[in-house]
């Protein structure tokens, strides 16, 4: 389905001034010359579930608009504004989404914006959720991605939660939908009629594969140097990018983690699998074992802390004793290309 999109078009000074008068304006001024360096005008419209829609206007230089001289950008998830969530029951028609986002902005600012024929696409997120039945399966699969690497991309792994692969043409995200919802969205439903308990039960086993398609990739797909018209964009073409990008990722994934030894390798592994604070704690624990031995460490800390740290080292397949047999962890097999999207 289509999630967040960023669209833009050219506007005249009258519309620009109307939006600017109702928005937050941030300026940078050179104190020596009193010259305006830049000015950013934006606003955030809130939906019924506190899902925000960003509206930004500025001079047309950014997009090469010289006729009317100004532009407007709208960015947000229509699905999230309407539903409050973005796991399923989504939309696949980008024209429908664009027309409704335009209508929301027109209503809020009491203005008339250009017709859809004049709107262009700057960014589009294609997101697909799959049901792995429970949290144990979701966490097992995500943790099997801890060693995932991808040429020319920055990889960030968060234990139990997600894998992020950022690039210049696309950014790919694989994450635990339930944990993401609890972390970012659950507060938005307080004092609403939304049934949070039922929804949490429903997404308990959901894993989400999201591909943010950036302007550089859009230009490549549609062979355009500047503007990609909304009217020219088809969901099937964006969905193909999603498939091509994740197919490349899955080819690089090796589920069978190798056992690591040595301080540098251990430090690198722990920072890939855990958040910085926990990674440093476990690394210090590992170093203490190497210096003083397991028996001494066990006698000088609480049993719960000791066994919890040992368990986390085992999960990361760290050879912390140089003789301890690392137990094999069962890895949940899942291939998104062999499964059906949750709709």
Coordinates of C-alpha atoms in Angstrom, one line a residue:
X1 CA 0.0 0.0 0.0
X2 CA 1.0 3.7 -0.3
X3 CA 1.8 5.3 3.0
X4 CA 3.6 8.7 3.3
X5 CA 4.0 10.8 0.2
X6 CA 5.5 14.2 -0.5
X7 CA 3.9 16.2 -3.3
X8 CA 4.4 19.7 -4.6
X9 CA 3.2 22.3 -7.1
X10 CA 3.6 25.9 -8.1
X11 CA 1.4 28.6 -6.5
X12 CA 1.0 32.3 -6.7
X13 CA 1.9 34.9 -4.2
X14 CA -1.7 35.3 -2.9
X15 CA -1.8 31.6 -1.9
X16 CA 1.7 31.8 -0.5
X17 CA 0.8 34.8 1.7
X18 CA -2.4 33.1 3.0
X19 CA -0.6 30.0 4.1
X20 CA 2.4 32.0 5.5
X21 CA 0.1 34.1 7.6
X22 CA -1.3 31.0 9.3
X23 CA 2.0 29.1 9.6
X24 CA 5.2 29.0 11.6
X25 CA 8.0 31.0 10.0
X26 CA 11.6 30.3 10.7
X27 CA 14.2 32.7 9.4
X28 CA 18.0 33.0 9.5
X29 CA 19.5 36.5 9.3
X30 CA 23.1 37.7 9.0
X31 CA 23.5 40.0 12.0
X32 CA 26.4 41.9 10.4
X33 CA 24.5 42.8 7.2
X34 CA 20.9 42.3 8.4
X35 CA 20.5 40.2 5.3
X36 CA 17.9 37.4 5.2
X37 CA 19.7 34.2 4.5
X38 CA 16.7 31.9 4.3
X39 CA 13.1 31.6 5.4
X40 CA 11.1 28.4 6.0
X41 CA 7.3 28.6 6.3
X42 CA 5.5 25.5 7.4
X43 CA 2.5 24.2 9.3
X44 CA 1.3 20.9 10.6
X45 CA -2.4 20.0 10.2
X46 CA -3.6 17.4 12.7
X47 CA -6.0 14.6 11.8
X48 CA -8.6 13.0 14.2
X49 CA -5.9 10.7 15.7
X50 CA -3.1 13.4 16.0
X51 CA -1.6 12.2 12.7
X52 CA 0.1 15.2 11.2
X53 CA 0.2 16.6 7.7
X54 CA 3.0 18.9 6.9
X55 CA 2.4 21.9 4.7
X56 CA 5.3 24.0 3.5
X57 CA 5.6 27.0 1.2
X58 CA 8.6 29.0 -0.1
X59 CA 10.0 30.7 -3.2
X60 CA 10.0 28.6 -6.3
X61 CA 13.8 28.5 -6.6
X62 CA 14.0 25.0 -5.1
X63 CA 11.9 23.5 -8.0
X64 CA 12.8 25.9 -10.7
X65 CA 9.4 27.6 -10.6
X66 CA 9.8 31.1 -12.2
X67 CA 6.3 31.7 -13.6
X68 CA 4.2 32.3 -10.4
X69 CA 7.4 32.2 -8.3
X70 CA 6.3 30.1 -5.3
X71 CA 5.7 26.4 -4.4
X72 CA 3.7 24.4 -1.8
X73 CA 4.8 21.0 -0.5
X74 CA 2.4 18.6 1.3
X75 CA 3.8 15.6 3.1
X76 CA 2.0 13.0 5.2
X77 CA 0.1 9.7 5.3
X78 CA -3.5 10.0 4.2
X79 CA -4.0 6.5 5.5
X80 CA -2.8 7.5 9.0
X81 CA -4.9 10.7 9.0
X82 CA -8.1 8.8 8.2
X83 CA -7.5 5.5 10.0
X84 CA -5.0 6.5 12.7
X85 CA -2.8 3.5 11.9
X86 CA -0.9 2.4 8.8
X87 CA -0.6 -1.4 9.1
X88 CA -3.4 -2.5 6.8
X89 CA -6.7 -1.4 5.1
X90 CA -4.6 1.0 3.1
X91 CA -4.8 2.9 -0.2
X92 CA -3.2 2.0 -3.5
X93 CA -4.3 4.9 -5.8
X94 CA -1.9 7.8 -5.6
X95 CA -4.3 10.1 -7.5
X96 CA -7.0 9.5 -4.9
X97 CA -4.6 10.1 -2.1
X98 CA -3.3 13.3 -3.6
X99 CA -6.8 14.7 -4.3
X100 CA -7.8 14.1 -0.7
X101 CA -4.6 15.7 0.7
X102 CA -5.2 18.7 -1.5
X103 CA -8.8 18.9 -0.3
X104 CA -7.7 18.8 3.4
X105 CA -5.3 21.7 2.9
X106 CA -7.8 23.8 0.9
X107 CA -10.4 23.4 3.6
X108 CA -8.0 24.2 6.5
X109 CA -6.6 27.4 4.8
X110 CA -9.7 28.3 2.9
X111 CA -7.9 28.5 -0.4
X112 CA -8.1 27.0 -3.9
X113 CA -5.0 25.0 -5.0
X114 CA -4.1 23.9 -8.5
X115 CA -5.7 20.9 -10.1
X116 CA -4.2 17.5 -9.7
X117 CA -2.7 17.7 -13.3
X118 CA -0.2 20.3 -11.9
X119 CA 1.0 18.3 -8.9
X120 CA 4.3 16.4 -8.8
X121 CA 5.8 13.6 -6.7
X122 CA 8.9 14.2 -4.6
X123 CA 8.8 11.0 -2.4
X124 CA 6.6 8.0 -1.9
X125 CA 6.6 5.2 0.7
X126 CA 5.4 1.7 -0.2
X127 CA 4.8 -0.4 2.9
X128 CA 3.6 -3.9 3.2
X129 CA 2.7 -5.8 6.4
X130 CA 2.8 -9.6 6.8
X131 CA 1.4 -11.6 9.7
X132 CA 3.9 -14.0 11.3
X133 CA 1.3 -14.9 13.9
X134 CA 3.1 -13.9 17.1
X135 CA 5.8 -11.7 18.6
X136 CA 8.2 -14.5 19.0
X137 CA 8.3 -15.2 15.3
X138 CA 8.6 -11.5 14.5
X139 CA 11.5 -11.0 16.9
X140 CA 13.2 -14.2 15.7
X141 CA 13.1 -13.1 12.1
X142 CA 14.2 -9.5 12.8
X143 CA 17.1 -10.7 15.0
X144 CA 18.3 -13.0 12.2
X145 CA 18.9 -9.8 10.2
X146 CA 21.5 -8.5 12.7
X147 CA 24.5 -9.1 10.3
X148 CA 22.7 -7.8 7.2
X149 CA 24.9 -5.6 5.1
X150 CA 24.2 -3.8 1.9
X151 CA 26.7 -2.1 -0.4
X152 CA 26.7 1.7 -0.3
X153 CA 24.1 1.8 2.5
X154 CA 24.2 2.7 6.1
X155 CA 22.7 -0.2 8.1
X156 CA 21.2 0.3 11.6
X157 CA 19.9 -2.7 13.5
X158 CA 17.8 -2.6 16.7
X159 CA 17.4 -5.8 18.6
X160 CA 13.9 -7.2 18.5
X161 CA 12.7 -4.0 16.7
X162 CA 14.0 -3.2 13.3
X163 CA 16.6 -3.0 10.5
X164 CA 17.1 0.3 8.6
X165 CA 19.1 0.6 5.4
X166 CA 19.4 4.2 4.2
X167 CA 20.6 5.2 0.7
X168 CA 20.4 8.0 -1.8
X169 CA 17.7 6.5 -4.0
X170 CA 15.7 4.5 -1.4
X171 CA 15.6 3.8 2.3
X172 CA 14.5 0.4 3.4
X173 CA 13.0 -0.5 6.8
X174 CA 12.0 -3.9 8.2
X175 CA 10.4 -3.6 11.6
X176 CA 8.2 -5.0 14.3
X177 CA 4.9 -3.2 13.8
X178 CA 3.6 -3.8 17.3
X179 CA 6.7 -2.4 19.0
X180 CA 6.7 0.6 16.6
X181 CA 3.1 1.3 17.3
X182 CA 3.6 1.2 21.1
X183 CA 6.6 3.4 20.8
X184 CA 5.2 6.1 18.5
X185 CA 1.5 6.0 18.1
X186 CA -0.4 4.5 21.0
X187 CA -0.6 7.8 22.9
X188 CA -2.5 9.3 20.0
X189 CA -5.5 7.1 20.7
X190 CA -6.0 8.3 24.3
X191 CA -9.5 9.7 24.8
X192 CA -10.7 8.4 21.4
X193 CA -13.1 5.6 20.6
X194 CA -10.4 3.5 18.9
X195 CA -10.2 0.0 20.3
X196 CA -6.5 -0.2 21.3
X197 CA -6.7 -3.6 22.9
X198 CA -8.3 -5.3 19.8
X199 CA -5.8 -3.5 17.5
X200 CA -2.8 -4.6 19.5
X201 CA -4.1 -8.2 19.4
X202 CA -4.5 -7.9 15.6
X203 CA -1.0 -6.6 14.9
X204 CA 0.7 -8.8 17.5
X205 CA 2.5 -10.8 14.7
X206 CA 2.8 -8.1 12.1
X207 CA 6.1 -7.3 10.4
X208 CA 6.4 -4.4 8.1
X209 CA 8.6 -4.0 5.0
X210 CA 8.8 -0.3 3.9
X211 CA 10.6 1.2 1.0
X212 CA 10.9 5.0 0.9
X213 CA 11.3 5.9 -2.8
X214 CA 13.2 9.2 -3.2
X215 CA 13.3 11.7 -6.0
X216 CA 16.5 10.3 -7.4
X217 CA 14.9 6.9 -7.9
X218 CA 11.7 8.5 -9.3
X219 CA 13.7 10.3 -11.9
X220 CA 15.3 7.1 -12.9
X221 CA 12.0 5.2 -13.2
X222 CA 10.2 7.8 -15.2
X223 CA 13.3 9.1 -17.1
X224 CA 12.6 12.7 -16.0
X225 CA 15.1 15.4 -15.2
X226 CA 12.8 17.6 -13.1
X227 CA 9.2 16.9 -12.3
X228 CA 7.3 13.6 -12.0
X229 CA 3.6 14.3 -12.6
X230 CA 1.2 12.5 -10.2
X231 CA -0.9 11.6 -13.2
X232 CA 2.0 9.6 -14.7
X233 CA 2.6 7.5 -11.5
X234 CA 1.2 4.0 -11.2
X235 CA 1.2 1.9 -8.1
X236 CA 2.4 -1.2 -10.0
X237 CA 5.6 0.7 -10.9
X238 CA 6.3 1.8 -7.3
X239 CA 5.5 -1.7 -6.1
X240 CA 8.1 -3.1 -8.5
X241 CA 10.7 -0.8 -6.9
X242 CA 9.8 -2.2 -3.5
X243 CA 10.2 -5.7 -4.8
X244 CA 13.5 -5.1 -6.6
X245 CA 15.0 -3.3 -3.6
X246 CA 14.0 -5.9 -1.0
X247 CA 15.0 -8.7 -3.3
X248 CA 18.6 -7.3 -3.3
X249 CA 18.5 -7.0 0.5
X250 CA 17.4 -10.6 1.1
X251 CA 20.2 -11.8 -1.2
X252 CA 22.7 -10.3 1.3
X253 CA 21.1 -11.7 4.4
X254 CA 22.8 -14.7 6.1
X255 CA 20.6 -16.0 8.9
X256 CA 23.3 -18.2 10.4
X257 CA 25.3 -15.9 12.6
X258 CA 29.0 -16.8 12.9
X259 CA 30.4 -17.0 16.4
X260 CA 32.7 -14.0 17.1
X261 CA 35.8 -13.9 19.2
X262 CA 38.2 -11.1 20.1
X263 CA 37.4 -7.7 21.5
X264 CA 37.0 -5.7 18.3
X265 CA 34.7 -8.3 16.7
X266 CA 32.7 -8.6 19.9
X267 CA 32.3 -4.8 20.2
X268 CA 31.2 -4.5 16.6
X269 CA 28.6 -7.4 17.0
X270 CA 27.1 -6.0 20.2
X271 CA 26.7 -2.5 18.7
X272 CA 24.9 -4.0 15.7
X273 CA 22.5 -6.0 17.8
X274 CA 21.8 -3.7 20.8
X275 CA 21.3 -0.1 21.6
X276 CA 24.5 1.8 22.6
X277 CA 24.0 1.7 26.4
X278 CA 23.2 -2.0 26.4
X279 CA 26.0 -2.8 24.0
X280 CA 28.6 -1.0 26.2
X281 CA 27.3 -2.7 29.3
X282 CA 27.6 -6.2 27.7
X283 CA 31.0 -5.3 26.2
X284 CA 32.3 -4.4 29.7
X285 CA 30.8 -7.6 31.1
X286 CA 32.5 -9.6 28.3
X287 CA 35.9 -7.9 29.1
X288 CA 35.5 -8.6 32.8
X289 CA 34.9 -12.3 32.1
X290 CA 38.1 -12.3 30.0
X291 CA 40.1 -10.6 32.8
X292 CA 38.6 -12.3 35.9
X293 CA 36.9 -15.4 34.7
X294 CA 33.3 -16.6 34.8
X295 CA 33.4 -17.8 38.4
X296 CA 34.7 -14.5 39.9
X297 CA 32.1 -12.4 37.9
X298 CA 29.3 -14.7 39.0
X299 CA 30.2 -14.4 42.6
X300 CA 30.4 -10.6 42.5
X301 CA 27.1 -9.6 40.9
X302 CA 23.4 -10.5 41.4
X303 CA 22.3 -13.8 39.8
X304 CA 19.6 -12.1 37.7
X305 CA 22.0 -9.6 36.2
X306 CA 24.6 -12.3 35.6
X307 CA 22.3 -14.7 33.8
X308 CA 20.6 -12.0 31.8
X309 CA 24.0 -10.8 30.5
X310 CA 25.0 -14.4 29.7
X311 CA 21.7 -14.9 27.8
X312 CA 22.3 -11.7 25.8
X313 CA 25.9 -12.8 24.9
X314 CA 24.5 -16.2 23.8
X315 CA 21.9 -14.5 21.6
X316 CA 24.6 -12.5 19.9
X317 CA 26.7 -15.7 19.6
X318 CA 29.7 -14.2 21.5
X319 CA 32.3 -16.8 22.6
X320 CA 32.8 -15.3 26.0
X321 CA 34.7 -18.1 27.6
X322 CA 36.8 -19.4 24.7
X323 CA 35.5 -22.8 25.6
X324 CA 31.7 -22.4 26.2
X325 CA 29.6 -24.1 23.6
X326 CA 27.2 -21.5 22.1
X327 CA 23.7 -22.8 21.8
X328 CA 22.1 -22.5 18.4
X329 CA 19.1 -20.3 18.3
X330 CA 16.0 -21.3 16.3
X331 CA 15.5 -18.8 13.5
X332 CA 12.0 -18.2 12.1
X333 CA 12.0 -18.7 8.3
X334 CA 10.1 -16.1 6.4
X335 CA 10.2 -14.9 2.8
X336 CA 8.0 -11.9 1.9
X337 CA 8.0 -13.0 -1.7
X338 CA 6.3 -16.2 -0.7
X339 CA 3.7 -14.6 1.6
X340 CA 0.5 -12.6 1.2
X341 CA 0.2 -9.0 2.3
X342 CA -2.2 -8.2 5.2
X343 CA -5.0 -6.2 3.7

